[in-house]
Coordinates of C-alpha atoms in Angstrom, one line a residue:
Chain A
M11 CA 11.7 -10.8 -11.7
R12 CA 8.5 -9.2 -12.4
Q13 CA 7.5 -9.1 -16.1
T14 CA 4.7 -6.6 -16.0
S15 CA 5.4 -2.9 -15.6
F16 CA 2.6 -1.3 -13.7
A17 CA 4.0 2.0 -15.0
Q18 CA 2.2 1.3 -18.3
M19 CA -1.2 0.8 -16.8
H20 CA -3.9 3.4 -17.1
C21 CA -4.6 3.4 -13.4
S22 CA -3.1 5.7 -10.8
L23 CA -3.2 3.0 -8.1
A24 CA -1.1 0.7 -10.3
R25 CA 1.3 3.5 -11.0
S26 CA 1.5 4.3 -7.2
L27 CA 2.3 0.6 -6.7
E28 CA 5.0 0.7 -9.4
V29 CA 6.8 3.1 -7.1
V30 CA 6.0 1.8 -3.6
G31 CA 4.2 -1.5 -4.1
D32 CA 6.6 -4.2 -3.1
W33 CA 6.8 -5.6 0.3
W34 CA 9.9 -3.7 1.3
S35 CA 9.4 -0.3 -0.1
P36 CA 6.7 0.9 2.4
L37 CA 8.8 -0.3 5.3
I38 CA 11.9 1.5 3.9
L39 CA 9.9 4.7 3.8
R40 CA 8.6 4.0 7.3
S41 CA 12.2 3.6 8.6
I42 CA 13.5 6.7 6.9
Y43 CA 10.5 8.7 8.2
L44 CA 11.3 7.5 11.7
G45 CA 14.9 8.5 11.4
A46 CA 16.9 5.5 10.1
D47 CA 18.0 7.3 7.0
R48 CA 21.5 5.9 6.2
F49 CA 22.1 2.8 4.1
Q50 CA 23.7 0.9 6.9
D51 CA 20.9 1.9 9.4
L52 CA 18.3 0.6 7.0
A53 CA 20.1 -2.6 6.3
E54 CA 20.4 -3.2 10.1
D55 CA 16.9 -2.1 10.9
L56 CA 15.1 -4.2 8.2
G57 CA 17.5 -7.1 8.1
L58 CA 17.3 -7.3 4.3
S59 CA 20.2 -7.9 1.9
R60 CA 22.3 -5.0 0.8
N61 CA 21.6 -5.8 -2.9
L62 CA 17.9 -5.8 -2.4
L63 CA 18.0 -2.6 -0.3
A64 CA 20.1 -0.8 -2.9
D65 CA 17.7 -1.9 -5.6
R66 CA 14.6 -0.7 -3.7
L67 CA 16.3 2.6 -2.7
R68 CA 17.2 3.2 -6.4
R69 CA 13.6 2.6 -7.4
L70 CA 12.3 5.0 -4.7
V71 CA 14.8 7.7 -5.8
D72 CA 13.9 7.2 -9.5
G73 CA 10.2 7.3 -8.6
G74 CA 10.6 10.7 -7.0
V75 CA 9.8 9.6 -3.4
L76 CA 13.4 9.8 -2.0
T77 CA 16.4 12.0 -2.5
R78 CA 19.9 10.8 -1.9
E79 CA 22.5 13.0 -0.3
R80 CA 26.2 12.2 0.1
Y81 CA 27.3 13.0 3.6
A82 CA 30.8 11.6 3.5
D83 CA 33.3 11.0 0.7
R84 CA 35.9 8.6 2.1
P85 CA 34.4 6.1 2.2
P86 CA 31.3 7.2 0.2
R87 CA 28.3 7.3 2.4
D88 CA 24.7 8.4 1.5
R89 CA 21.7 9.3 3.5
Y90 CA 18.1 9.4 2.2
A91 CA 15.3 11.9 2.7
L92 CA 11.7 11.9 1.8
T93 CA 10.7 14.3 -1.0
R94 CA 7.4 16.1 -0.9
A95 CA 5.7 13.2 -2.7
G96 CA 7.3 10.9 -0.2
R97 CA 6.1 12.9 2.8
E98 CA 2.6 12.8 1.2
L99 CA 2.8 9.0 1.5
V100 CA 3.4 9.0 5.2
P101 CA -0.2 9.6 6.3
I102 CA -1.4 6.9 3.8
L103 CA 1.1 4.5 5.3
A104 CA -0.1 5.5 8.7
A105 CA -3.7 4.6 7.7
L106 CA -2.5 1.2 6.5
T107 CA -0.6 0.9 9.8
A108 CA -3.8 1.5 11.7
W109 CA -5.8 -0.8 9.5
G110 CA -7.3 -3.7 11.4
G111 CA -8.0 -7.2 10.0
P112 CA -7.1 -10.6 11.5
V113 CA -3.4 -10.6 10.5
A114 CA -2.5 -6.9 10.8
D115 CA -4.6 -6.1 14.0
A116 CA -3.1 -2.8 14.9
A117 CA -4.3 -2.9 18.5
R118 CA -1.9 -5.8 19.0
W119 CA 0.8 -5.2 16.4
A120 CA 1.3 -1.5 16.0
A121 CA 4.9 -0.6 16.7
V122 CA 4.1 3.0 16.3
V123 CA 1.1 5.1 17.1
F124 CA 0.8 8.8 16.3
E125 CA 0.2 11.9 18.2
H126 CA -1.3 14.9 16.5
A127 CA -1.8 18.4 18.1
G128 CA -1.4 16.9 21.6
H129 CA -3.9 14.0 21.2
E130 CA -3.6 10.4 20.1
C131 CA -4.4 10.2 16.5
R132 CA -5.6 7.2 14.4
A133 CA -5.0 8.0 10.7
T134 CA -8.4 7.8 9.1
V135 CA -9.4 8.3 5.4
G136 CA -12.0 10.9 4.9
C137 CA -13.5 12.9 2.0
G138 CA -11.3 15.8 1.1
T139 CA -14.4 17.9 0.2
C140 CA -16.7 17.5 3.2
G141 CA -14.3 16.0 5.7
E142 CA -16.5 13.0 6.7
P143 CA -14.8 9.6 7.3
L144 CA -15.0 7.5 4.1
T145 CA -16.4 4.0 4.0
S146 CA -16.5 1.9 0.9
D147 CA -20.3 1.9 0.9
A148 CA -20.4 5.6 0.8
M149 CA -18.1 6.0 -2.2
T150 CA -19.2 5.7 -5.8
P151 CA -16.5 5.1 -8.4
M152 CA -16.7 7.2 -11.5
P153 CA -14.6 7.3 -14.6
G154 CA -11.3 9.2 -14.1
P155 CA -9.2 11.2 -16.5
G156 CA -6.7 8.4 -17.1
G157 CA -9.0 5.5 -17.7
R158 CA -8.4 3.3 -20.7
R159 CA -9.4 -0.2 -21.6
A160 CA -5.9 -1.7 -21.5
A161 CA -3.9 -4.2 -19.6
G162 CA -4.7 -3.9 -15.9
T163 CA -8.0 -2.2 -16.5
T164 CA -9.4 -4.4 -19.3
L165 CA -12.7 -5.0 -17.6
V166 CA -13.0 -2.4 -14.9
A167 CA -12.6 0.5 -17.3
G168 CA -15.9 -0.7 -18.9
I169 CA -17.6 -1.3 -15.6
V170 CA -16.7 2.2 -14.3
A171 CA -17.7 3.8 -17.6
G172 CA -21.1 2.0 -17.3
H173 CA -20.7 -0.2 -20.4
V174 CA -20.5 -3.4 -18.3
P175 CA -23.0 -3.7 -15.5
R176 CA -21.6 -4.3 -12.0
R177 CA -22.9 -7.7 -10.8
P178 CA -25.3 -7.4 -7.9
Chain B
M26 CA 10.2 -16.7 -3.5
R27 CA 10.3 -14.3 -0.6
Q28 CA 12.3 -15.6 2.3
T29 CA 11.2 -13.2 5.0
S30 CA 7.7 -13.5 6.4
F31 CA 6.4 -10.0 7.4
A32 CA 3.8 -11.8 9.6
Q33 CA 6.6 -12.3 12.1
M34 CA 7.5 -8.6 12.4
H35 CA 6.4 -6.5 15.4
C36 CA 5.0 -3.8 13.2
S37 CA 1.4 -3.6 12.0
L38 CA 2.4 -2.0 8.7
A39 CA 4.6 -5.0 8.0
R40 CA 1.7 -7.3 8.9
S41 CA -0.7 -5.3 6.7
L42 CA 1.8 -5.7 3.9
E43 CA 2.0 -9.4 4.5
V44 CA -1.7 -9.6 3.5
V45 CA -1.9 -6.9 0.8
G46 CA 1.6 -5.9 0.0
D47 CA 2.6 -7.3 -3.3
W48 CA 2.1 -5.5 -6.5
W49 CA -1.0 -7.4 -7.6
S50 CA -3.0 -7.8 -4.4
P51 CA -4.2 -4.2 -4.1
L52 CA -5.2 -4.2 -7.8
I53 CA -7.1 -7.5 -7.3
L54 CA -9.0 -5.8 -4.4
R55 CA -9.6 -2.8 -6.6
S56 CA -11.1 -4.9 -9.4
I57 CA -13.3 -6.9 -7.0
Y58 CA -14.5 -3.7 -5.4
L59 CA -15.4 -2.4 -8.8
G60 CA -17.4 -5.5 -9.7
A61 CA -15.0 -7.9 -11.5
D62 CA -15.5 -10.5 -8.8
R63 CA -15.1 -13.9 -10.7
F64 CA -11.8 -15.6 -11.3
Q65 CA -12.1 -15.4 -15.1
D66 CA -13.1 -11.7 -14.9
L67 CA -10.0 -11.0 -12.8
A68 CA -7.7 -12.9 -15.0
E69 CA -9.1 -11.0 -18.0
D70 CA -9.1 -7.6 -16.3
L71 CA -5.6 -7.7 -14.9
G72 CA -3.9 -9.8 -17.6
L73 CA -2.0 -11.9 -15.1
S74 CA -1.4 -15.6 -15.1
R75 CA -4.0 -17.9 -13.6
N76 CA -1.4 -19.5 -11.3
L77 CA -0.3 -16.1 -9.9
L78 CA -3.9 -14.9 -9.6
A79 CA -5.0 -18.1 -7.8
D80 CA -2.0 -17.7 -5.4
R81 CA -2.8 -14.1 -4.6
L82 CA -6.5 -14.8 -4.1
R83 CA -5.7 -17.7 -1.7
R84 CA -3.4 -15.3 0.3
L85 CA -6.2 -12.7 0.5
V86 CA -8.8 -15.2 1.6
D87 CA -6.3 -16.6 4.2
G88 CA -5.6 -13.1 5.3
G89 CA -9.3 -12.4 6.0
V90 CA -9.7 -9.8 3.3
L91 CA -11.8 -11.8 0.8
T92 CA -14.3 -14.6 1.1
R93 CA -14.8 -17.1 -1.7
E94 CA -18.3 -18.3 -2.7
R95 CA -19.1 -21.1 -5.1
Y96 CA -21.8 -20.0 -7.5
A97 CA -21.8 -22.9 -9.9
D98 CA -20.8 -26.6 -9.4
R99 CA -20.4 -27.9 -12.9
P100 CA -17.9 -26.7 -13.8
P101 CA -16.8 -25.4 -10.4
R102 CA -16.9 -21.6 -10.4
D103 CA -16.1 -19.2 -7.6
R104 CA -16.7 -15.5 -7.0
Y105 CA -15.0 -13.3 -4.4
A106 CA -16.3 -10.7 -2.0
L107 CA -14.6 -8.2 0.3
T108 CA -14.9 -9.0 4.0
R109 CA -15.4 -6.2 6.5
A110 CA -11.6 -5.9 6.8
G111 CA -11.3 -5.8 3.0
R112 CA -14.0 -3.1 2.7
E113 CA -12.0 -1.1 5.3
L114 CA -9.0 -1.2 2.9
V115 CA -11.0 0.4 0.1
P116 CA -10.7 4.1 1.4
I117 CA -6.9 3.5 2.0
L118 CA -6.5 2.3 -1.5
A119 CA -8.5 5.3 -2.7
A120 CA -6.0 7.5 -0.9
L121 CA -3.1 5.8 -2.6
T122 CA -5.0 6.1 -5.9
A123 CA -5.3 9.9 -5.3
W124 CA -1.7 10.2 -4.3
G125 CA 0.4 12.5 -6.5
G126 CA 4.0 12.1 -7.3
P127 CA 5.8 12.2 -10.6
V128 CA 5.0 8.6 -11.6
A129 CA 1.6 8.1 -10.2
D130 CA 0.2 11.6 -10.9
A131 CA -3.5 11.0 -10.3
A132 CA -4.6 14.1 -12.2
R133 CA -3.3 12.3 -15.3
W134 CA -3.6 8.7 -14.5
A135 CA -6.6 8.1 -12.3
A136 CA -8.8 5.5 -14.0
V137 CA -11.3 6.1 -11.2
V138 CA -12.4 9.1 -9.2
F139 CA -15.0 8.9 -6.4
E140 CA -18.2 10.6 -5.6
H141 CA -19.4 10.9 -2.0
A142 CA -22.7 12.2 -0.9
G143 CA -23.2 13.9 -4.3
H144 CA -19.9 15.7 -4.6
E145 CA -16.5 14.7 -6.0
C146 CA -14.3 13.3 -3.3
R147 CA -10.6 13.0 -3.0
A148 CA -9.7 10.4 -0.4
T149 CA -7.6 12.3 2.2
V150 CA -6.0 11.0 5.3
G151 CA -7.1 12.9 8.5
C152 CA -6.8 12.6 12.2
G153 CA -9.5 10.3 13.5
T154 CA -9.7 12.3 16.7
C155 CA -10.1 15.9 15.5
G156 CA -10.8 15.3 11.8
E157 CA -8.1 17.6 10.5
P158 CA -6.1 16.5 7.4
L159 CA -2.9 14.9 8.4
T160 CA 0.5 15.8 7.1
S161 CA 3.7 14.0 8.0
D162 CA 5.0 17.2 9.8
A163 CA 2.1 17.3 12.1
M164 CA 2.4 13.7 13.2
T165 CA 4.6 12.6 16.0
P166 CA 5.4 8.8 16.2
M167 CA 5.1 7.3 19.6
P168 CA 5.7 3.7 20.8
G169 CA 2.8 1.4 20.0
P170 CA 1.6 -1.7 21.9
G171 CA 3.2 -4.2 19.5
G172 CA 6.7 -2.7 19.3
R173 CA 9.7 -5.0 19.8
R174 CA 13.3 -4.7 18.9
A175 CA 13.3 -7.5 16.4
A176 CA 13.8 -8.2 12.6
G177 CA 12.1 -5.4 10.7
T178 CA 12.2 -3.0 13.6
T179 CA 15.7 -3.5 14.9
L180 CA 16.6 0.2 14.9
V181 CA 13.3 2.1 14.6
A182 CA 11.9 0.4 17.8
G183 CA 14.7 2.1 19.7
I184 CA 14.3 5.4 17.9
V185 CA 10.6 5.5 18.6
A186 CA 11.1 4.5 22.2
G187 CA 13.6 7.4 22.5
H188 CA 16.7 5.3 23.2
V189 CA 18.3 6.2 19.9
P190 CA 18.1 9.8 18.9
R191 CA 16.5 10.7 15.6
R192 CA 19.2 12.3 13.4
P193 CA 18.5 16.0 12.6

């Protein structure tokens, strides 16, 4: 079991990962988005144990990413749906799906590609202000509203705030 | 230990998660990007055990996301740098950082915000073809080149290929 709760960290990335950041959760969200929305469907699709699946679904419901709806009473059967916050994760997961790299190589391994407004669409991260595609070189990190020098941000909080110089 | 290797799944999201998809790896990449690039810095910043950190760094190097460079021999000391594939992950992590949701609420918890070309920038996922912001409703999943009906995609491969109807 994990001993650190990312929910305590003063970093919204860590807190996002608290909700979706194990190996299975993003795949569970993918499968529900694609239409495998019942417990039995998910167990079959992903091939993971019922205990592990139940635990991850509970975490995703508690994290506000999924809702659970009972569609049959005898025997009790539930289906899952993405909340608004869950739907907002879909494009981010699509960007991770389209990410290259030697292991993930989307050109070879993408099980899903996306169409958007009639054309093929590679999910790309851009600047929400000017719309240009974002690259790491073009982004400058600045202190955010939630920054604290605490576990998980002990050093980077100071770097971002300018107290500790970034090494060249 | 995890018993399933996502590297075997016919899904580029799963394969991306094989490289970066535990709780710690995205935070390690965040810290290196922000300038905490030495083993001791990362251990201090994140407050995680040296064994766990060494394991995650090894996985990220093996996955082609980081390179390791020895900067001192006595005692041996390494620093880490993002590869091109690693730098391509930065905007995706920025989008996850900016993601809302009840737990991650970036307006409250973002330790870092980004500036781009002189203006504040919220990393947003858009269509790489037309540049419009992407929402889950506007995206249609289609079969990709790597899709197979195999563990991790048993059911969704059929749904995407149209053999199994998506439930309304």
